[in-house]
Coordinates of N, CA and C in Angstrom, one line a residue:
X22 N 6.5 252.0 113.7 CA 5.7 252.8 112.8 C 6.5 254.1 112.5
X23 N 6.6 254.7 111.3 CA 7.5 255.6 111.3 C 6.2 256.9 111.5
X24 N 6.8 257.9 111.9 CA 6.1 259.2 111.9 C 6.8 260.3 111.5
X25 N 6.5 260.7 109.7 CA 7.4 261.4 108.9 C 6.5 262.9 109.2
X26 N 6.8 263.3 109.2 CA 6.1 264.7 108.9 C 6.5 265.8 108.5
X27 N 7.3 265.8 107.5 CA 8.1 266.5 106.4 C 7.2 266.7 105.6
X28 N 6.9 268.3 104.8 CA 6.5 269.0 103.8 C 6.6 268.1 102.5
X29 N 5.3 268.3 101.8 CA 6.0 267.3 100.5 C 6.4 268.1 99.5
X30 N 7.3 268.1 98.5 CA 8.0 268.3 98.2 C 8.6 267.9 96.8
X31 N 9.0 268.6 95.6 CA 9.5 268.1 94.3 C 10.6 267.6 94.6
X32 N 11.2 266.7 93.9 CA 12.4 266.6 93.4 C 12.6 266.7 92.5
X33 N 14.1 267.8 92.0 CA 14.1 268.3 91.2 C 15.4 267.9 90.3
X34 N 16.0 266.9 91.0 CA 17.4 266.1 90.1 C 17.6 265.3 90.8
X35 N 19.2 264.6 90.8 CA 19.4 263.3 91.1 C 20.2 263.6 92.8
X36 N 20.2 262.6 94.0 CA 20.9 262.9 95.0 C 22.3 262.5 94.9
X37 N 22.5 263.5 95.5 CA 24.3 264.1 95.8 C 24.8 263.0 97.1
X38 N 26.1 262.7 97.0 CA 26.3 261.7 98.2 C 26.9 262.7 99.5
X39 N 27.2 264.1 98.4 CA 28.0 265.3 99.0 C 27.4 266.6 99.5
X40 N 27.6 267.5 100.3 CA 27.3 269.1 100.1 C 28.1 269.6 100.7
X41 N 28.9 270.8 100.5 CA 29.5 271.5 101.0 C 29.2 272.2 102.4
X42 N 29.9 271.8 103.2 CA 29.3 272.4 104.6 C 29.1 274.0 104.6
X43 N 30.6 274.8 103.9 CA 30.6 275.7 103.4 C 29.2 277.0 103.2
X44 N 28.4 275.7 102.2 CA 27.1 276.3 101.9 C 25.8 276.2 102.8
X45 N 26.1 275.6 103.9 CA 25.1 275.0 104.3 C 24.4 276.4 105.0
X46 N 23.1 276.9 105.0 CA 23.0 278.0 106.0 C 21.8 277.8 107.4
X47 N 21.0 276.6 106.7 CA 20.4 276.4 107.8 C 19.7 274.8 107.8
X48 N 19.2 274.7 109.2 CA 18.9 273.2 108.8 C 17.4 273.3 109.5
X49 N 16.2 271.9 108.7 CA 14.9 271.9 109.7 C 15.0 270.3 109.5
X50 N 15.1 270.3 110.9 CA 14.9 268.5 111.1 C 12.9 269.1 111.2
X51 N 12.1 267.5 110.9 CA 11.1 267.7 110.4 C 10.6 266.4 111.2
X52 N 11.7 265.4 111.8 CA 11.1 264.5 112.4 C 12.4 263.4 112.5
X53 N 11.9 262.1 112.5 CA 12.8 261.6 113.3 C 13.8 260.7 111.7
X54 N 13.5 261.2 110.9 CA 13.5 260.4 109.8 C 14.3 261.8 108.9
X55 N 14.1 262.8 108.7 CA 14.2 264.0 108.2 C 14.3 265.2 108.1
X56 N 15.8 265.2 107.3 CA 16.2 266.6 107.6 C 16.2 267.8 106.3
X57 N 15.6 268.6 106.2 CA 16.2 269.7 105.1 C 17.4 270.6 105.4
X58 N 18.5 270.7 104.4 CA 19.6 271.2 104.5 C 19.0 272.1 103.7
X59 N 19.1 273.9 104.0 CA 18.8 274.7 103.3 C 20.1 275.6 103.1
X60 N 20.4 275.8 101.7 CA 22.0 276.3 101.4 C 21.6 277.3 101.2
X61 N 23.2 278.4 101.2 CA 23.3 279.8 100.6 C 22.7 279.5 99.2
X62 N 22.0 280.7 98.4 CA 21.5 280.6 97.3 C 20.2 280.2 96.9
X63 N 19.8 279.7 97.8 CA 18.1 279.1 98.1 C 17.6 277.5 98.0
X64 N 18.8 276.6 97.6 CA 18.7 275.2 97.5 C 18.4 274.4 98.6
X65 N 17.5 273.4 98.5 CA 17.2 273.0 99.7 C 17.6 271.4 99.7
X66 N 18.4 270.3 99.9 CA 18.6 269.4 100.0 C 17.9 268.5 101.1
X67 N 17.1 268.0 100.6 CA 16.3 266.6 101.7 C 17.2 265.5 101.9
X68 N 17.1 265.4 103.1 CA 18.3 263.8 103.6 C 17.3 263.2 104.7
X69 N 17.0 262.0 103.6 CA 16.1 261.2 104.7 C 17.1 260.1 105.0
X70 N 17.3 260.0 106.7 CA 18.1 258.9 107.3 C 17.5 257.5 106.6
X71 N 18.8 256.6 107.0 CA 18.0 255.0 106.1 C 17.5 254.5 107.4
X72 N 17.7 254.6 108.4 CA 16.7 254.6 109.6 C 16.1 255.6 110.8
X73 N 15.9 255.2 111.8 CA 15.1 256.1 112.7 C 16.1 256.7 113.4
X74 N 16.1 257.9 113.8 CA 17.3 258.7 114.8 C 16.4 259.1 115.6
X75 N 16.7 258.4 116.8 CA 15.6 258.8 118.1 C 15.6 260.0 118.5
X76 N 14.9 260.8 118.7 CA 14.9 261.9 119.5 C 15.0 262.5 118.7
X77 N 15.5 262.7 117.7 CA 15.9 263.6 116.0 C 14.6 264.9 116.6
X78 N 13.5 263.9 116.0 CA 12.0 265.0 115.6 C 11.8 266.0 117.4
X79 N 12.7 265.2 117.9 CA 11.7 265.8 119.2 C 13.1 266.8 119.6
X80 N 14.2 267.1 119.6 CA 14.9 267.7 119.8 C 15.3 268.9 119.0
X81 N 15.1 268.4 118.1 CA 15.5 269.4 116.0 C 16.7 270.1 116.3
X82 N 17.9 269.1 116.7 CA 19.1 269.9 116.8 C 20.2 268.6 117.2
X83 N 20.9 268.6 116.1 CA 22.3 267.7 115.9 C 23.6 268.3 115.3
X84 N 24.6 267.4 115.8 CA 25.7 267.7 115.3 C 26.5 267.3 114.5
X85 N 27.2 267.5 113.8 CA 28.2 267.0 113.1 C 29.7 267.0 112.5
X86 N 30.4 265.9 112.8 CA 32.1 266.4 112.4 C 32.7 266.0 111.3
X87 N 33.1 266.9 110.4 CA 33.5 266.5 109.2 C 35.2 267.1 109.0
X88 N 36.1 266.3 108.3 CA 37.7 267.0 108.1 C 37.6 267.3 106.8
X89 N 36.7 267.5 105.7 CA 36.9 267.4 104.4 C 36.1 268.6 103.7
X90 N 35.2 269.8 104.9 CA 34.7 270.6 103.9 C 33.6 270.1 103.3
X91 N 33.2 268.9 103.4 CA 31.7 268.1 102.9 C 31.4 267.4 103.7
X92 N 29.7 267.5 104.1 CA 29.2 266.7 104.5 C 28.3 265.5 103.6
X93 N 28.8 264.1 103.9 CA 28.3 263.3 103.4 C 27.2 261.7 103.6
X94 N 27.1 261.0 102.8 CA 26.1 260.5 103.3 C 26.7 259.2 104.1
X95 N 28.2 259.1 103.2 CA 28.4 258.2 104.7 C 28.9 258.3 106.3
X96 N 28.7 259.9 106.4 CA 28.8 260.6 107.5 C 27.4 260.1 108.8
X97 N 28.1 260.5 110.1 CA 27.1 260.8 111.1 C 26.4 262.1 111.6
X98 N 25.5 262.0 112.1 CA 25.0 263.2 113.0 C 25.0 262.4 114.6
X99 N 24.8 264.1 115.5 CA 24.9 262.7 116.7 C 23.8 263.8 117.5
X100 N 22.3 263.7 118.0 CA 21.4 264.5 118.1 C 22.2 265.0 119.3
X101 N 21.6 266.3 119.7 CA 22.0 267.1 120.8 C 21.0 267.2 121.9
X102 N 21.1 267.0 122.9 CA 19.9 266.6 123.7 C 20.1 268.2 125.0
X103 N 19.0 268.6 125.3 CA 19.0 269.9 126.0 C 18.9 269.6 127.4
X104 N 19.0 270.5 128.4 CA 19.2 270.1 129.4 C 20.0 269.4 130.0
X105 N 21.3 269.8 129.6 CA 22.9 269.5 130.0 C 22.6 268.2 129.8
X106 N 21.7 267.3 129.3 CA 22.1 266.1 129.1 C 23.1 265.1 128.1
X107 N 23.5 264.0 128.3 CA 24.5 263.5 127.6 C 23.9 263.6 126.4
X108 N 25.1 263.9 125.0 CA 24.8 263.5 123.3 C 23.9 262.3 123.6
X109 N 22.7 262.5 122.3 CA 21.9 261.2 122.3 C 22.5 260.6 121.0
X110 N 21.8 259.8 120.8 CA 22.3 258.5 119.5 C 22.9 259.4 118.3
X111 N 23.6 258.7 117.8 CA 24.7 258.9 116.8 C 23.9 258.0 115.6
X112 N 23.4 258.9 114.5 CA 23.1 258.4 113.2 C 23.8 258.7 112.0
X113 N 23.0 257.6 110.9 CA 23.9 258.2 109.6 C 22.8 258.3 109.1
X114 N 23.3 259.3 107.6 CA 22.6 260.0 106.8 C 22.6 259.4 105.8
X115 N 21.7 259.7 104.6 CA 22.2 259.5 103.7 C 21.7 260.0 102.2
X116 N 21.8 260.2 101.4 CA 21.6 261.0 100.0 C 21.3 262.4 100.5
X117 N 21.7 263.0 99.7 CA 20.8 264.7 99.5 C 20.2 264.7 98.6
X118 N 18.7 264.9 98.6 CA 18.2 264.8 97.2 C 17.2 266.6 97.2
X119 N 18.2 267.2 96.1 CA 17.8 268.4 95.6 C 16.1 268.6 95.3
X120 N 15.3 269.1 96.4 CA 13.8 269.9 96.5 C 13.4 271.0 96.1
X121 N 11.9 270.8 96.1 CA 11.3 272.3 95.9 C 9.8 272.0 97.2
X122 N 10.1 272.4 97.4 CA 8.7 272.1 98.9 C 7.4 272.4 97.3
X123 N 6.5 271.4 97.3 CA 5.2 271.5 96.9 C 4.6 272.6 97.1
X124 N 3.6 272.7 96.2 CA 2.5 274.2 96.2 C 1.2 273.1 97.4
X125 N 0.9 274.4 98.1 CA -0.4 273.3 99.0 C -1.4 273.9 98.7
X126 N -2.5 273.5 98.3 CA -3.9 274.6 98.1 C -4.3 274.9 99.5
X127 N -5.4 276.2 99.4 CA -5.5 276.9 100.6 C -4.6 278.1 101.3

């Protein structure tokens, strides 16, 4: 059963296969499924994995190696596990799809 718990959110164009790491300034893993990439400038890119990255939601902290200045979607993450423990599972990503986090009432 998946357990998403990611903000809902506009989409506001089409997803990118690319983003520049460059721009990248911060990231919120949201669960085990989902990450927002929040860039210089205020853009926020949603990348929902095409499957489950264990420990993703419960850790909110992965890595990643790129040679090209872009991170992409046929790239990996590999979660970072705390407590001097070994790297956990190595996933892939995939689309960026350009957001606007929804208005919530209340």
């Amino acid at each position: 059963e998946q357990q998403v718990r990611a903000p809902a959110v506009q989409v506001l164009g089409a997803a990118l296969n690319c983003v520049q790491t460059s721009r990248i300034r911060d990231t919120v893993v949201h669960d085990d499924y989902t990450i927002d990439f929040r860039m210089l400038g205020g853009e926020v890119y949603r990348n929902t994995l095409p499957g489950r990255c264990p420990g993703l939601g419960f850790e909110e902290r992965f890595a990643y190696q790129t040679t090209t200045g872009q991170l992409c979607s046929v790239d990996t993450i590999t979660v970072l596990q705390s407590g001097g423990a070994p790297r956990g599972p190595t996933c892939g990503l995939g689309q960026f799809v350009p957001v606007r986090y929804a208005e919530t009432d209340g």
